[in-house]
Amino acid sequence: VHESDIALQVCTAGNLRTTLLLGEMTMKADKFDRFLIATDTPTGSGIMPLGMMYTITHLASLGDMPVEWAIAAATGNNATVYGLNNGFLKPGKDADVLVLDACVGGSQHNALDALRNGDIAAVAAVVTDGVPRFVGRSRNTPASMKDVRVVQNKVPQDYGLGKH
């Protein structure tokens, strides 16, 4: 953290203790903008669905990192380090949106509290390029507590070849 200005990436298949220590070090040194959550799967450990979600959950529930900061490390910090026009929900940025909720049977009533408490959040919807790609029950997470639906979509949709 103190020896260079290089970005510092952590991932699910890495060392959890090191991930927690590195998160703490970057926050204390005011270098959190260099802390990136990524995924390195498939690895020798196999494919790990929701790898980034687990890393966010571990940092927020086992460490002292605010859950919002952990999410930023997986989104905005990556975008900033790699010069991408996404990772932030604000005008002029490309936005892909993941809608999260607390899961049915979990210990909390909203996604942030669930992650903070160590529960995996339910993925309720995914929107990319302004188009709802998935809305409802994820096959990789428990069901969400709240029903999510598309009320209206004014984005032209073309599902032709080469679009996905």
Short mmCIF file of N, CA and C in Angstrom, two decimals:
data_model
loop_
_atom_site.label_atom_id
_atom_site.label_comp_id
_atom_site.label_asym_id
_atom_site.label_seq_id
_atom_site.Cartn_x
_atom_site.Cartn_y
_atom_site.Cartn_z
N VAL A 1 0.83 -1.19 0.00
CA VAL A 1 0.00 0.00 0.00
C VAL A 1 0.87 1.25 0.00
N HIS A 2 1.95 1.22 0.77
CA HIS A 2 2.79 2.40 0.95
C HIS A 2 3.97 2.46 -0.02
N GLU A 3 4.28 1.36 -0.69
CA GLU A 3 5.49 1.29 -1.50
C GLU A 3 5.31 1.75 -2.94
N SER A 4 4.07 1.77 -3.44
CA SER A 4 3.83 2.21 -4.81
C SER A 4 2.40 2.71 -4.95
N ASP A 5 2.07 3.18 -6.15
CA ASP A 5 0.71 3.64 -6.43
C ASP A 5 -0.07 2.63 -7.26
N ILE A 6 0.41 1.41 -7.33
CA ILE A 6 -0.23 0.38 -8.15
C ILE A 6 -1.60 0.00 -7.56
N ALA A 7 -2.52 -0.39 -8.45
CA ALA A 7 -3.83 -0.88 -7.99
C ALA A 7 -3.63 -2.21 -7.26
N LEU A 8 -4.47 -2.46 -6.28
CA LEU A 8 -4.36 -3.65 -5.45
C LEU A 8 -5.65 -4.46 -5.57
N GLN A 9 -5.57 -5.57 -6.27
CA GLN A 9 -6.76 -6.37 -6.58
C GLN A 9 -6.85 -7.59 -5.68
N VAL A 10 -8.06 -7.85 -5.17
CA VAL A 10 -8.32 -9.05 -4.39
C VAL A 10 -9.43 -9.84 -5.09
N CYS A 11 -9.48 -11.14 -4.81
CA CYS A 11 -10.50 -11.98 -5.44
C CYS A 11 -10.92 -13.10 -4.49
N THR A 12 -12.04 -13.70 -4.80
CA THR A 12 -12.64 -14.72 -3.93
C THR A 12 -11.74 -15.93 -3.73
N ALA A 13 -11.07 -16.38 -4.77
CA ALA A 13 -10.25 -17.58 -4.66
C ALA A 13 -8.89 -17.28 -4.04
N GLY A 14 -8.68 -16.04 -3.60
CA GLY A 14 -7.45 -15.67 -2.95
C GLY A 14 -7.51 -15.92 -1.45
N ASN A 15 -6.61 -15.29 -0.73
CA ASN A 15 -6.49 -15.47 0.72
C ASN A 15 -7.41 -14.48 1.43
N LEU A 16 -8.41 -14.97 2.14
CA LEU A 16 -9.38 -14.10 2.81
C LEU A 16 -8.72 -13.21 3.85
N ARG A 17 -7.78 -13.75 4.60
CA ARG A 17 -7.09 -12.94 5.62
C ARG A 17 -6.37 -11.77 4.98
N THR A 18 -5.67 -12.03 3.88
CA THR A 18 -4.96 -10.96 3.17
C THR A 18 -5.94 -9.95 2.61
N THR A 19 -7.07 -10.41 2.09
CA THR A 19 -8.10 -9.51 1.57
C THR A 19 -8.58 -8.56 2.66
N LEU A 20 -8.89 -9.10 3.84
CA LEU A 20 -9.35 -8.26 4.95
C LEU A 20 -8.27 -7.27 5.39
N LEU A 21 -7.02 -7.73 5.49
CA LEU A 21 -5.92 -6.85 5.89
C LEU A 21 -5.68 -5.76 4.87
N LEU A 22 -5.69 -6.11 3.58
CA LEU A 22 -5.46 -5.13 2.53
C LEU A 22 -6.57 -4.09 2.50
N GLY A 23 -7.81 -4.52 2.67
CA GLY A 23 -8.91 -3.57 2.74
C GLY A 23 -8.72 -2.58 3.88
N GLU A 24 -8.36 -3.10 5.04
CA GLU A 24 -8.12 -2.24 6.21
C GLU A 24 -6.95 -1.28 5.97
N MET A 25 -5.88 -1.79 5.39
CA MET A 25 -4.70 -0.95 5.14
C MET A 25 -5.02 0.18 4.17
N THR A 26 -5.75 -0.11 3.09
CA THR A 26 -6.05 0.94 2.12
C THR A 26 -6.98 2.00 2.70
N MET A 27 -7.90 1.59 3.56
CA MET A 27 -8.79 2.57 4.20
C MET A 27 -8.00 3.46 5.15
N LYS A 28 -7.13 2.87 5.96
CA LYS A 28 -6.35 3.65 6.94
C LYS A 28 -5.36 4.59 6.26
N ALA A 29 -4.82 4.18 5.11
CA ALA A 29 -3.82 4.98 4.41
C ALA A 29 -4.45 5.97 3.44
N ASP A 30 -5.78 6.06 3.40
CA ASP A 30 -6.50 6.92 2.45
C ASP A 30 -6.11 6.59 1.01
N LYS A 31 -6.00 5.30 0.73
CA LYS A 31 -5.65 4.80 -0.60
C LYS A 31 -6.71 3.83 -1.13
N PHE A 32 -7.92 3.97 -0.61
CA PHE A 32 -8.97 3.02 -0.95
C PHE A 32 -9.32 3.03 -2.43
N ASP A 33 -9.08 4.12 -3.12
CA ASP A 33 -9.39 4.19 -4.55
C ASP A 33 -8.57 3.19 -5.37
N ARG A 34 -7.51 2.64 -4.79
CA ARG A 34 -6.67 1.65 -5.46
C ARG A 34 -7.09 0.22 -5.14
N PHE A 35 -8.02 0.05 -4.23
CA PHE A 35 -8.46 -1.28 -3.79
C PHE A 35 -9.55 -1.78 -4.73
N LEU A 36 -9.31 -2.91 -5.40
CA LEU A 36 -10.24 -3.46 -6.39
C LEU A 36 -10.70 -4.85 -6.01
N ILE A 37 -11.99 -5.08 -6.11
CA ILE A 37 -12.52 -6.43 -5.98
C ILE A 37 -12.76 -6.94 -7.40
N ALA A 38 -12.24 -8.12 -7.68
CA ALA A 38 -12.39 -8.71 -9.01
C ALA A 38 -12.66 -10.21 -8.84
N THR A 39 -12.62 -10.91 -9.93
CA THR A 39 -12.78 -12.36 -9.88
C THR A 39 -11.71 -12.99 -10.75
N ASP A 40 -11.23 -14.13 -10.33
CA ASP A 40 -10.21 -14.84 -11.10
C ASP A 40 -10.68 -16.24 -11.49
N THR A 41 -11.98 -16.42 -11.52
CA THR A 41 -12.48 -17.75 -11.83
C THR A 41 -12.76 -17.90 -13.32
N PRO A 42 -12.64 -19.05 -13.92
CA PRO A 42 -12.33 -20.31 -13.26
C PRO A 42 -10.85 -20.41 -12.87
N THR A 43 -10.62 -21.06 -11.76
CA THR A 43 -9.27 -21.26 -11.23
C THR A 43 -9.08 -22.74 -10.93
N GLY A 44 -7.99 -23.04 -10.27
CA GLY A 44 -7.77 -24.41 -9.82
C GLY A 44 -8.84 -24.85 -8.85
N SER A 45 -9.52 -23.87 -8.24
CA SER A 45 -10.62 -24.18 -7.31
C SER A 45 -11.93 -24.40 -8.06
N GLY A 46 -11.92 -24.17 -9.36
CA GLY A 46 -13.13 -24.32 -10.15
C GLY A 46 -13.83 -22.99 -10.36
N ILE A 47 -15.02 -23.05 -10.90
CA ILE A 47 -15.81 -21.84 -11.14
C ILE A 47 -16.54 -21.49 -9.86
N MET A 48 -16.50 -20.21 -9.50
CA MET A 48 -17.14 -19.75 -8.27
C MET A 48 -18.20 -18.72 -8.61
N PRO A 49 -19.45 -19.15 -8.86
CA PRO A 49 -20.50 -18.17 -9.13
C PRO A 49 -20.62 -17.19 -7.97
N LEU A 50 -20.90 -15.96 -8.28
CA LEU A 50 -21.08 -14.91 -7.27
C LEU A 50 -19.80 -14.59 -6.51
N GLY A 51 -18.65 -14.85 -7.11
CA GLY A 51 -17.38 -14.62 -6.44
C GLY A 51 -17.22 -13.21 -5.90
N MET A 52 -17.54 -12.21 -6.71
CA MET A 52 -17.41 -10.83 -6.25
C MET A 52 -18.40 -10.53 -5.13
N MET A 53 -19.59 -11.10 -5.22
CA MET A 53 -20.59 -10.90 -4.17
C MET A 53 -20.09 -11.46 -2.84
N TYR A 54 -19.46 -12.63 -2.89
CA TYR A 54 -18.93 -13.21 -1.66
C TYR A 54 -17.81 -12.34 -1.08
N THR A 55 -16.95 -11.81 -1.93
CA THR A 55 -15.87 -10.96 -1.44
C THR A 55 -16.43 -9.70 -0.80
N ILE A 56 -17.43 -9.09 -1.42
CA ILE A 56 -18.10 -7.92 -0.83
C ILE A 56 -18.68 -8.29 0.54
N THR A 57 -19.36 -9.42 0.61
CA THR A 57 -19.97 -9.87 1.86
C THR A 57 -18.92 -10.10 2.94
N HIS A 58 -17.82 -10.75 2.59
CA HIS A 58 -16.76 -11.01 3.56
C HIS A 58 -16.15 -9.71 4.09
N LEU A 59 -15.85 -8.78 3.20
CA LEU A 59 -15.25 -7.52 3.63
C LEU A 59 -16.19 -6.73 4.54
N ALA A 60 -17.48 -6.73 4.20
CA ALA A 60 -18.45 -5.94 4.97
C ALA A 60 -18.84 -6.60 6.29
N SER A 61 -18.83 -7.92 6.34
CA SER A 61 -19.30 -8.60 7.55
C SER A 61 -18.17 -9.03 8.48
N LEU A 62 -17.01 -9.34 7.94
CA LEU A 62 -15.90 -9.81 8.77
C LEU A 62 -14.87 -8.73 9.05
N GLY A 63 -14.84 -7.71 8.20
CA GLY A 63 -13.90 -6.61 8.39
C GLY A 63 -14.62 -5.36 8.86
N ASP A 64 -13.91 -4.27 8.85
CA ASP A 64 -14.48 -2.99 9.26
C ASP A 64 -14.90 -2.13 8.07
N MET A 65 -15.01 -2.73 6.91
CA MET A 65 -15.32 -1.97 5.71
C MET A 65 -16.83 -1.73 5.58
N PRO A 66 -17.24 -0.48 5.39
CA PRO A 66 -18.66 -0.22 5.13
C PRO A 66 -19.08 -0.95 3.85
N VAL A 67 -20.27 -1.53 3.85
CA VAL A 67 -20.72 -2.31 2.70
C VAL A 67 -20.73 -1.46 1.43
N GLU A 68 -21.06 -0.18 1.55
CA GLU A 68 -21.07 0.70 0.37
C GLU A 68 -19.67 0.83 -0.22
N TRP A 69 -18.65 0.85 0.63
CA TRP A 69 -17.28 0.92 0.15
C TRP A 69 -16.89 -0.37 -0.55
N ALA A 70 -17.32 -1.51 -0.01
CA ALA A 70 -17.01 -2.79 -0.65
C ALA A 70 -17.64 -2.85 -2.04
N ILE A 71 -18.86 -2.37 -2.16
CA ILE A 71 -19.51 -2.32 -3.48
C ILE A 71 -18.73 -1.39 -4.41
N ALA A 72 -18.29 -0.26 -3.90
CA ALA A 72 -17.50 0.68 -4.71
C ALA A 72 -16.20 0.05 -5.19
N ALA A 73 -15.60 -0.80 -4.37
CA ALA A 73 -14.36 -1.47 -4.77
C ALA A 73 -14.59 -2.43 -5.94
N ALA A 74 -15.81 -2.95 -6.05
CA ALA A 74 -16.14 -3.87 -7.14
C ALA A 74 -16.66 -3.15 -8.38
N THR A 75 -16.98 -1.88 -8.26
CA THR A 75 -17.59 -1.14 -9.37
C THR A 75 -16.77 0.10 -9.74
N GLY A 76 -16.98 1.17 -9.04
CA GLY A 76 -16.34 2.45 -9.37
C GLY A 76 -14.83 2.43 -9.31
N ASN A 77 -14.25 1.75 -8.33
CA ASN A 77 -12.79 1.69 -8.25
C ASN A 77 -12.21 1.02 -9.48
N ASN A 78 -12.82 -0.08 -9.92
CA ASN A 78 -12.36 -0.76 -11.14
C ASN A 78 -12.47 0.17 -12.35
N ALA A 79 -13.60 0.84 -12.46
CA ALA A 79 -13.81 1.75 -13.60
C ALA A 79 -12.77 2.86 -13.61
N THR A 80 -12.48 3.42 -12.46
CA THR A 80 -11.50 4.51 -12.38
C THR A 80 -10.11 4.03 -12.74
N VAL A 81 -9.68 2.92 -12.17
CA VAL A 81 -8.34 2.40 -12.43
C VAL A 81 -8.15 2.04 -13.89
N TYR A 82 -9.17 1.45 -14.51
CA TYR A 82 -9.05 1.00 -15.90
C TYR A 82 -9.58 2.00 -16.92
N GLY A 83 -9.97 3.20 -16.48
CA GLY A 83 -10.42 4.24 -17.40
C GLY A 83 -11.71 3.92 -18.13
N LEU A 84 -12.63 3.26 -17.47
CA LEU A 84 -13.90 2.87 -18.08
C LEU A 84 -14.97 3.93 -17.82
N ASN A 85 -15.94 4.01 -18.71
CA ASN A 85 -17.04 4.98 -18.56
C ASN A 85 -18.24 4.34 -17.86
N ASN A 86 -17.96 3.54 -16.85
CA ASN A 86 -19.05 2.91 -16.10
C ASN A 86 -18.64 2.81 -14.64
N GLY A 87 -19.37 2.04 -13.87
CA GLY A 87 -19.03 1.86 -12.46
C GLY A 87 -19.67 2.86 -11.52
N PHE A 88 -20.36 3.84 -12.08
CA PHE A 88 -21.03 4.88 -11.28
C PHE A 88 -22.42 5.11 -11.85
N LEU A 89 -23.38 5.37 -10.98
CA LEU A 89 -24.72 5.74 -11.44
C LEU A 89 -24.81 7.26 -11.45
N LYS A 90 -24.45 7.85 -12.58
CA LYS A 90 -24.56 9.30 -12.72
C LYS A 90 -24.62 9.66 -14.20
N PRO A 91 -25.16 10.85 -14.49
CA PRO A 91 -25.32 11.26 -15.89
C PRO A 91 -24.00 11.17 -16.66
N GLY A 92 -24.11 10.69 -17.89
CA GLY A 92 -22.95 10.59 -18.76
C GLY A 92 -22.18 9.29 -18.64
N LYS A 93 -22.53 8.46 -17.68
CA LYS A 93 -21.85 7.18 -17.50
C LYS A 93 -22.69 6.05 -18.09
N ASP A 94 -22.02 5.05 -18.65
CA ASP A 94 -22.71 3.85 -19.10
C ASP A 94 -23.09 3.07 -17.84
N ALA A 95 -24.34 2.67 -17.75
CA ALA A 95 -24.79 2.01 -16.52
C ALA A 95 -25.40 0.65 -16.79
N ASP A 96 -24.78 -0.36 -16.26
CA ASP A 96 -25.40 -1.66 -16.12
C ASP A 96 -25.80 -1.73 -14.66
N VAL A 97 -27.00 -2.21 -14.39
CA VAL A 97 -27.54 -2.16 -13.03
C VAL A 97 -27.91 -3.56 -12.55
N LEU A 98 -27.49 -3.84 -11.35
CA LEU A 98 -27.85 -5.07 -10.66
C LEU A 98 -28.77 -4.69 -9.52
N VAL A 99 -29.97 -5.25 -9.47
CA VAL A 99 -30.91 -4.96 -8.39
C VAL A 99 -30.79 -6.06 -7.35
N LEU A 100 -30.41 -5.67 -6.13
CA LEU A 100 -30.23 -6.62 -5.04
C LEU A 100 -31.29 -6.42 -3.98
N ASP A 101 -31.57 -7.47 -3.24
CA ASP A 101 -32.50 -7.42 -2.12
C ASP A 101 -32.02 -8.41 -1.08
N ALA A 102 -32.56 -8.32 0.11
CA ALA A 102 -32.34 -9.37 1.10
C ALA A 102 -33.02 -10.63 0.59
N CYS A 103 -32.50 -11.78 0.98
CA CYS A 103 -33.09 -13.02 0.48
C CYS A 103 -34.16 -13.56 1.43
N VAL A 104 -35.09 -14.27 0.84
CA VAL A 104 -36.13 -14.94 1.62
C VAL A 104 -35.43 -15.91 2.58
N GLY A 105 -35.82 -15.87 3.83
CA GLY A 105 -35.21 -16.75 4.82
C GLY A 105 -33.95 -16.21 5.45
N GLY A 106 -33.52 -15.03 4.98
CA GLY A 106 -32.32 -14.42 5.54
C GLY A 106 -32.62 -13.72 6.86
N SER A 107 -31.59 -13.11 7.42
CA SER A 107 -31.73 -12.49 8.73
C SER A 107 -32.04 -11.00 8.68
N GLN A 108 -32.04 -10.42 7.48
CA GLN A 108 -32.22 -8.98 7.35
C GLN A 108 -33.34 -8.67 6.37
N HIS A 109 -33.66 -7.36 6.24
CA HIS A 109 -34.80 -6.96 5.40
C HIS A 109 -34.42 -6.12 4.20
N ASN A 110 -33.13 -5.84 3.99
CA ASN A 110 -32.68 -5.15 2.78
C ASN A 110 -31.29 -5.65 2.43
N ALA A 111 -30.87 -5.40 1.21
CA ALA A 111 -29.62 -5.95 0.70
C ALA A 111 -28.40 -5.45 1.47
N LEU A 112 -28.33 -4.16 1.76
CA LEU A 112 -27.15 -3.64 2.46
C LEU A 112 -27.00 -4.25 3.84
N ASP A 113 -28.09 -4.35 4.57
CA ASP A 113 -28.03 -4.97 5.90
C ASP A 113 -27.70 -6.45 5.80
N ALA A 114 -28.21 -7.12 4.77
CA ALA A 114 -27.91 -8.54 4.58
C ALA A 114 -26.42 -8.74 4.35
N LEU A 115 -25.84 -7.96 3.44
CA LEU A 115 -24.41 -8.07 3.16
C LEU A 115 -23.59 -7.75 4.40
N ARG A 116 -23.99 -6.71 5.10
CA ARG A 116 -23.30 -6.29 6.32
C ARG A 116 -23.33 -7.40 7.38
N ASN A 117 -24.39 -8.18 7.38
CA ASN A 117 -24.56 -9.25 8.36
C ASN A 117 -23.94 -10.58 7.91
N GLY A 118 -23.46 -10.63 6.67
CA GLY A 118 -22.84 -11.85 6.18
C GLY A 118 -23.73 -12.74 5.34
N ASP A 119 -24.96 -12.29 5.07
CA ASP A 119 -25.86 -13.04 4.19
C ASP A 119 -25.56 -12.70 2.74
N ILE A 120 -25.70 -13.67 1.87
CA ILE A 120 -25.59 -13.37 0.44
C ILE A 120 -26.88 -12.64 0.04
N ALA A 121 -26.74 -11.63 -0.78
CA ALA A 121 -27.91 -10.89 -1.24
C ALA A 121 -28.58 -11.64 -2.39
N ALA A 122 -29.86 -11.41 -2.55
CA ALA A 122 -30.61 -11.99 -3.67
C ALA A 122 -30.48 -11.08 -4.88
N VAL A 123 -30.17 -11.64 -6.03
CA VAL A 123 -30.15 -10.88 -7.27
C VAL A 123 -31.57 -10.90 -7.81
N ALA A 124 -32.20 -9.72 -7.87
CA ALA A 124 -33.60 -9.62 -8.28
C ALA A 124 -33.77 -9.19 -9.74
N ALA A 125 -32.76 -8.51 -10.30
CA ALA A 125 -32.84 -8.07 -11.69
C ALA A 125 -31.46 -7.65 -12.18
N VAL A 126 -31.28 -7.76 -13.49
CA VAL A 126 -30.06 -7.30 -14.15
C VAL A 126 -30.48 -6.49 -15.37
N VAL A 127 -29.95 -5.27 -15.49
CA VAL A 127 -30.21 -4.40 -16.63
C VAL A 127 -28.87 -4.04 -17.25
N THR A 128 -28.70 -4.35 -18.55
CA THR A 128 -27.49 -3.96 -19.26
C THR A 128 -27.88 -3.19 -20.51
N ASP A 129 -27.11 -2.18 -20.83
CA ASP A 129 -27.39 -1.32 -21.99
C ASP A 129 -28.82 -0.79 -21.95
N GLY A 130 -29.36 -0.59 -20.76
CA GLY A 130 -30.71 -0.06 -20.61
C GLY A 130 -31.82 -1.07 -20.83
N VAL A 131 -31.45 -2.33 -21.05
CA VAL A 131 -32.44 -3.37 -21.33
C VAL A 131 -32.49 -4.35 -20.16
N PRO A 132 -33.70 -4.60 -19.63
CA PRO A 132 -33.82 -5.62 -18.57
C PRO A 132 -33.50 -7.00 -19.15
N ARG A 133 -32.42 -7.60 -18.71
CA ARG A 133 -32.02 -8.91 -19.23
C ARG A 133 -32.56 -10.05 -18.37
N PHE A 134 -32.74 -9.75 -17.11
CA PHE A 134 -33.23 -10.75 -16.17
C PHE A 134 -34.02 -10.02 -15.09
N VAL A 135 -35.22 -10.47 -14.83
CA VAL A 135 -36.05 -9.90 -13.77
C VAL A 135 -36.77 -11.07 -13.11
N GLY A 136 -36.60 -11.23 -11.81
CA GLY A 136 -37.30 -12.31 -11.12
C GLY A 136 -36.41 -13.12 -10.22
N ARG A 137 -36.47 -14.42 -10.35
CA ARG A 137 -35.77 -15.34 -9.46
C ARG A 137 -34.46 -15.77 -10.08
N SER A 138 -33.35 -15.44 -9.44
CA SER A 138 -32.04 -15.86 -9.90
C SER A 138 -31.85 -17.35 -9.68
N ARG A 139 -31.14 -17.98 -10.59
CA ARG A 139 -30.84 -19.40 -10.38
C ARG A 139 -29.62 -19.60 -9.48
N ASN A 140 -28.89 -18.50 -9.20
CA ASN A 140 -27.68 -18.59 -8.39
C ASN A 140 -27.81 -18.03 -6.99
N THR A 141 -28.91 -17.37 -6.69
CA THR A 141 -29.10 -16.81 -5.35
C THR A 141 -30.48 -17.19 -4.83
N PRO A 142 -30.67 -17.09 -3.52
CA PRO A 142 -32.02 -17.30 -3.00
C PRO A 142 -32.98 -16.25 -3.57
N ALA A 143 -34.25 -16.50 -3.44
CA ALA A 143 -35.27 -15.55 -3.92
C ALA A 143 -35.20 -14.24 -3.13
N SER A 144 -35.57 -13.15 -3.80
CA SER A 144 -35.59 -11.84 -3.13
C SER A 144 -36.85 -11.70 -2.30
N MET A 145 -36.79 -10.86 -1.27
CA MET A 145 -37.95 -10.64 -0.40
C MET A 145 -39.04 -9.86 -1.11
N LYS A 146 -38.64 -8.95 -2.00
CA LYS A 146 -39.62 -8.12 -2.71
C LYS A 146 -39.72 -8.59 -4.16
N ASP A 147 -40.93 -8.52 -4.70
CA ASP A 147 -41.12 -8.84 -6.11
C ASP A 147 -40.62 -7.68 -6.95
N VAL A 148 -39.90 -8.00 -8.01
CA VAL A 148 -39.38 -7.00 -8.93
C VAL A 148 -40.00 -7.26 -10.29
N ARG A 149 -40.42 -6.20 -10.96
CA ARG A 149 -41.00 -6.36 -12.29
C ARG A 149 -40.72 -5.11 -13.11
N VAL A 150 -40.78 -5.25 -14.42
CA VAL A 150 -40.63 -4.13 -15.33
C VAL A 150 -42.02 -3.55 -15.56
N VAL A 151 -42.19 -2.27 -15.24
CA VAL A 151 -43.47 -1.60 -15.45
C VAL A 151 -43.54 -1.07 -16.86
N GLN A 152 -42.44 -0.45 -17.31
CA GLN A 152 -42.41 0.11 -18.66
C GLN A 152 -40.96 0.18 -19.10
N ASN A 153 -40.70 -0.16 -20.35
CA ASN A 153 -39.36 -0.08 -20.92
C ASN A 153 -39.47 0.60 -22.27
N LYS A 154 -38.85 1.78 -22.40
CA LYS A 154 -38.91 2.54 -23.65
C LYS A 154 -37.63 2.40 -24.48
N VAL A 155 -36.75 1.51 -24.07
CA VAL A 155 -35.51 1.31 -24.79
C VAL A 155 -35.76 0.35 -25.94
N PRO A 156 -35.41 0.75 -27.18
CA PRO A 156 -35.58 -0.17 -28.31
C PRO A 156 -34.76 -1.44 -28.06
N GLN A 157 -35.34 -2.57 -28.36
CA GLN A 157 -34.66 -3.83 -28.12
C GLN A 157 -34.45 -4.57 -29.43
N ASP A 158 -33.22 -5.00 -29.66
CA ASP A 158 -32.88 -5.81 -30.82
C ASP A 158 -32.05 -6.98 -30.32
N TYR A 159 -32.61 -8.15 -30.43
CA TYR A 159 -31.90 -9.33 -29.96
C TYR A 159 -31.30 -10.12 -31.12
N GLY A 160 -30.95 -9.39 -32.18
CA GLY A 160 -30.36 -10.03 -33.35
C GLY A 160 -28.96 -10.54 -33.08
N LEU A 161 -28.41 -11.22 -34.07
CA LEU A 161 -27.06 -11.76 -33.96
C LEU A 161 -26.05 -10.66 -33.68
N GLY A 162 -25.09 -10.97 -32.88
CA GLY A 162 -24.02 -10.02 -32.59
C GLY A 162 -24.35 -8.99 -31.53
N LYS A 163 -25.52 -9.04 -30.98
CA LYS A 163 -25.91 -8.04 -29.98
C LYS A 163 -25.55 -8.48 -28.56
N HIS A 164 -25.29 -9.76 -28.36
CA HIS A 164 -25.01 -10.26 -27.01
C HIS A 164 -23.68 -10.95 -26.97
#
